[in-house]
CSV table of C-alpha atoms in Angstrom, one decimal:
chain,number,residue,atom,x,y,z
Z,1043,UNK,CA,-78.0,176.0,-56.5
Z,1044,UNK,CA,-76.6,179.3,-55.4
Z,1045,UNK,CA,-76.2,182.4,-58.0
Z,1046,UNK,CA,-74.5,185.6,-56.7
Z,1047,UNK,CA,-75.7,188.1,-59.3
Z,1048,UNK,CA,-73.5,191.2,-60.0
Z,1049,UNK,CA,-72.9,193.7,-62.6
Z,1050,UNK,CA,-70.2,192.6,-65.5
Z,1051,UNK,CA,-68.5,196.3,-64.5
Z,1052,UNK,CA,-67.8,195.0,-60.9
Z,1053,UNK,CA,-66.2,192.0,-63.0
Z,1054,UNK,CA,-63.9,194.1,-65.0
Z,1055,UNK,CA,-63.5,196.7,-62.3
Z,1056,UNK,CA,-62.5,194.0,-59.4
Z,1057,UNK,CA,-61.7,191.3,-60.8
Z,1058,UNK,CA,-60.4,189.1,-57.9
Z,1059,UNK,CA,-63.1,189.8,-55.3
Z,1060,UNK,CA,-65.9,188.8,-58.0
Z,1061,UNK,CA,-64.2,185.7,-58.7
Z,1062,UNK,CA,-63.5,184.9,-55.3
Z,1063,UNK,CA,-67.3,185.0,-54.6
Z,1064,UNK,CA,-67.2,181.3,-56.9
Z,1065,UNK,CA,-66.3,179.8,-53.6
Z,1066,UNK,CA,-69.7,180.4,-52.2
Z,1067,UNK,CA,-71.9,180.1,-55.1
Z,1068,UNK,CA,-72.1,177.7,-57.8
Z,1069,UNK,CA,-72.5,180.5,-60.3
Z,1070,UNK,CA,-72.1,184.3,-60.7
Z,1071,UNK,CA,-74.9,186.1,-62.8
Z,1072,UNK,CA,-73.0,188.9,-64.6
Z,1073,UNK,CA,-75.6,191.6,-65.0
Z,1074,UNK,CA,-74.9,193.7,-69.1
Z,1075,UNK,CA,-76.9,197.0,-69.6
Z,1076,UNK,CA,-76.8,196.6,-73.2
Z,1077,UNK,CA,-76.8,192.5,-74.1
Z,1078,UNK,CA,-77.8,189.3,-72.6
Z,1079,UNK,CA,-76.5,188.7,-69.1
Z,1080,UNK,CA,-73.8,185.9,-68.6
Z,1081,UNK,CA,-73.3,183.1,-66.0
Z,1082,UNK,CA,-69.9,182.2,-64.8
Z,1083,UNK,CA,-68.9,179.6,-63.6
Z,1084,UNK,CA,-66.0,177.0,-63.2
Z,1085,UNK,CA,-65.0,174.4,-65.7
Z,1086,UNK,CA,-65.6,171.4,-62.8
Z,1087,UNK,CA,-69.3,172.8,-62.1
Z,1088,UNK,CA,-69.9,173.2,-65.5
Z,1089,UNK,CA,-69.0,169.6,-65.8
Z,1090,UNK,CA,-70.4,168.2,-63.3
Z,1091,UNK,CA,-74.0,169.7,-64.6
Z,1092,UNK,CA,-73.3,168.3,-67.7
Z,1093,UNK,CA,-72.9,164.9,-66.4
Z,1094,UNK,CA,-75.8,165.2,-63.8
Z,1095,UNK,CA,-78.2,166.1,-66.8
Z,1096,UNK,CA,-76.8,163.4,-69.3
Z,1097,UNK,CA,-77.3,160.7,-66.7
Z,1098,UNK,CA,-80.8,162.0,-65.8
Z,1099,UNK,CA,-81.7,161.9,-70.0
Z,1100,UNK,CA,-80.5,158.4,-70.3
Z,1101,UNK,CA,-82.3,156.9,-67.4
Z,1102,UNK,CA,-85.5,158.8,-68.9
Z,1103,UNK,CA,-85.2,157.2,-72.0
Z,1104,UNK,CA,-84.4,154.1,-70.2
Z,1105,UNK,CA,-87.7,154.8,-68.3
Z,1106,UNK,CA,-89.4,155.2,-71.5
Z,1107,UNK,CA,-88.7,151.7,-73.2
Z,1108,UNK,CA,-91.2,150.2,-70.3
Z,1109,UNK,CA,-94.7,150.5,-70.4
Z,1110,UNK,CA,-94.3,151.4,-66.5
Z,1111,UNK,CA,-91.9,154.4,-67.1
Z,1112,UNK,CA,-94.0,155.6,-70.0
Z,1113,UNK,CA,-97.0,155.5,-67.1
Z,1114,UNK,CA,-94.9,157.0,-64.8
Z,1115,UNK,CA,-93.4,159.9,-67.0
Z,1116,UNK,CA,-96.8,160.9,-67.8
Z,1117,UNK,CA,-98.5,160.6,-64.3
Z,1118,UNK,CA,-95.7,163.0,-63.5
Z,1119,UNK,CA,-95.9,165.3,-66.6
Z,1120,UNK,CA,-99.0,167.6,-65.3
Z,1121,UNK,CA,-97.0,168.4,-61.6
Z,1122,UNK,CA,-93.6,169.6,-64.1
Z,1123,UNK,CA,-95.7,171.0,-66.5
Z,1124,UNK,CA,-99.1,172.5,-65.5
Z,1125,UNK,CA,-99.5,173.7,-68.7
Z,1126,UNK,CA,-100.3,170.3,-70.2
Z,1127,UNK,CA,-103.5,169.6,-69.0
Z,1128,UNK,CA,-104.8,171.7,-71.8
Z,1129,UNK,CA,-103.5,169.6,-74.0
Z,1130,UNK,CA,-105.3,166.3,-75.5
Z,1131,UNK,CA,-104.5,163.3,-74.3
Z,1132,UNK,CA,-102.5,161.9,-77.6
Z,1133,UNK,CA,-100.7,165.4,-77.7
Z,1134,UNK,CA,-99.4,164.9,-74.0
Z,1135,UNK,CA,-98.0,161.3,-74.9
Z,1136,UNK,CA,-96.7,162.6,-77.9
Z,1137,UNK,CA,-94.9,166.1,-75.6
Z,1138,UNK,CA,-93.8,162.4,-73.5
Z,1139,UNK,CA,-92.1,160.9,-76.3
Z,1140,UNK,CA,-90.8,163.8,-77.8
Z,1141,UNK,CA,-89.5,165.2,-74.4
Z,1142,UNK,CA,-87.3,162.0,-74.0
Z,1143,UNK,CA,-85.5,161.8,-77.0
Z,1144,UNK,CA,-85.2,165.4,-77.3
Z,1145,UNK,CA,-83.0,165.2,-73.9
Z,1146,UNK,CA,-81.4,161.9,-75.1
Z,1147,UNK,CA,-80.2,164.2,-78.0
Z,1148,UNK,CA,-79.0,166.7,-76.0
Z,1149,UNK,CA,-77.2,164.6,-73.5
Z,1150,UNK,CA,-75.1,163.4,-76.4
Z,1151,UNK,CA,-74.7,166.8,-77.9
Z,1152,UNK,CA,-74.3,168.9,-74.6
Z,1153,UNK,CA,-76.1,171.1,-75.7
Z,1154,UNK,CA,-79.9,171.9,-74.4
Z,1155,UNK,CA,-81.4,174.5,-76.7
Z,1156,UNK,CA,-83.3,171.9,-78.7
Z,1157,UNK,CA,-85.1,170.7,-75.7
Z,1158,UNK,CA,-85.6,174.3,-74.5
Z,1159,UNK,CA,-87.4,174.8,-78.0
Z,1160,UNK,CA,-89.1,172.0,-77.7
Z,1161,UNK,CA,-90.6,172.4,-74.8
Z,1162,UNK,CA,-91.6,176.2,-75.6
Z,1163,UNK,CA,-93.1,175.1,-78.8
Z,1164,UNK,CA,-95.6,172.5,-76.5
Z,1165,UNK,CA,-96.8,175.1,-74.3
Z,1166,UNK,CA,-97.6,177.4,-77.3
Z,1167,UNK,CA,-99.5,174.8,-78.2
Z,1168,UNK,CA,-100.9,174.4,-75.1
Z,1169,UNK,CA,-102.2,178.1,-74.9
Z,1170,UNK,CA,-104.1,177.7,-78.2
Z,1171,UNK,CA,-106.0,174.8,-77.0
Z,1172,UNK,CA,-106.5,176.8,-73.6
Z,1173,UNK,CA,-108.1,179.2,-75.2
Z,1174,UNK,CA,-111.5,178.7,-77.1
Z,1175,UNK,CA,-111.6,181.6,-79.5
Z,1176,UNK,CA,-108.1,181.1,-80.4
Z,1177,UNK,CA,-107.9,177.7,-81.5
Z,1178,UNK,CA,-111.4,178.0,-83.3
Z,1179,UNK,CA,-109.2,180.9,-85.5
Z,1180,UNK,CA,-106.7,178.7,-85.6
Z,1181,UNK,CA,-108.7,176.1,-87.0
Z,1182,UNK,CA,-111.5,176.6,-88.8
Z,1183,UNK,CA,-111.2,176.9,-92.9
Z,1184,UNK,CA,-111.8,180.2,-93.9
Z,1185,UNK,CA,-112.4,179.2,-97.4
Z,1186,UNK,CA,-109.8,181.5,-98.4
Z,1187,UNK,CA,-106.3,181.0,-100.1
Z,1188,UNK,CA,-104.4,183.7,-99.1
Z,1189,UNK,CA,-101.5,183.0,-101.8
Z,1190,UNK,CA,-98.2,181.3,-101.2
Z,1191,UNK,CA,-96.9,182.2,-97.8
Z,1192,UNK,CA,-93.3,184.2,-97.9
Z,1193,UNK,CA,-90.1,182.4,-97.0
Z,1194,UNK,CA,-88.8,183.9,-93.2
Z,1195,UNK,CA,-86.6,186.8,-93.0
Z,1196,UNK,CA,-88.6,188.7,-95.6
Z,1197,UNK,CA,-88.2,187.2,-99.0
Z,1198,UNK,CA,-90.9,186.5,-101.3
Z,1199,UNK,CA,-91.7,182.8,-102.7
C-alpha cells in the first residue's frame, strides 16, 4: 500500500497537484495541527478494501466451522499477535473465536471499529497477565468493599 502524506493546508492551498498525487498512491495522509489526521482516498479504493476485507472475514469464519481451521487460526495467532502468548491457553481460543465473529460482524457492517476494540481490549488483557505484580493487584480479594462504583462520565450511582 502506498500513502503520500501531506499537510491538509497543501490540500486547501493546491488543490489539484495533491489530488493528482492519488495516481501514484493508494492514499494521501492529510496531516491537521489541531485534530485527527485524515486519509483520502478514492471511492473505487475504498471499495475495493472493503470487499478484500469482507471476503477475507467470511472465509475466516468459514475456516473456523472446521476443527482444522480452528487449528490453523490458532497455530498462526502467536506470529499476528505476539502479544498472546501471555495469555492462557482457553483465553487465546476464546481471542480465536471472538476475533472471527467480530470480523464476520464487521464485514456485514463495513465498519471495523468493533474489531479494533476488540482486539485492544485482548492485549490489555494480555499485559496484565504479562506482568506478575499487576495481575496479583488485579486479582487478589482485598477484603474490602469499596462502595458502589460510579456510572462513567462522572455521575454517581
Amino acid at each position: 500500500m502506498s500513502l503520500m502524506e501531506t499537510n491538509l493546508s497543501e490540500l486547501l492551498n493546491k488543490p489539484k497537484a495533491t489530488l493528482a498525487a492519488l495516481r501514484g498512491a493508494r492514499r494521501i495522509l492529510l496531516r491537521r495541527r489541531d485534530d485527527e489526521d485524515l486519509v483520502l482516498t478514492t471511492a473505487a479504493r475504498a471499495e475495493q478494501d472493503s470487499t478484500v476485507m469482507g471476503a477475507t472475514s467470511r472465509m475466516f469464519v468459514e475456516m473456523m466451522r472446521t476443527p482444522q481451521g480452528r487449528t490453523l487460526v490458532l497455530d498462526v495467532l502467536p506470529a499476528t499477535f505476539p502479544w498472546v502468548r501471555y495469555l492462557p491457553a482457553h483465553d487465546v481460543r476464546e481471542f480465536s473465536v471472538e476475533l472471527v465473529e467480530a470480523l464476520g460482524a464487521a464485514a456485514e457492517l463495513d465498519n471495523t471499529a468493533a474489531v479494533a476494540q476488540l482486539i485492544t481490549e485482548w492485549r490489555h488483557t494480555a499485559e496484565v497477565h504479562a506482568d506478575p505484580e499487576l495481575y496479583a493487584a488485579l486479582t487478589t480479594d482485598s477484603g474490602e468493599d469499596y462502595g458502589p462504583v460510579p456510572e462513567p462520565g462522572g455521575a454517581a450511582a
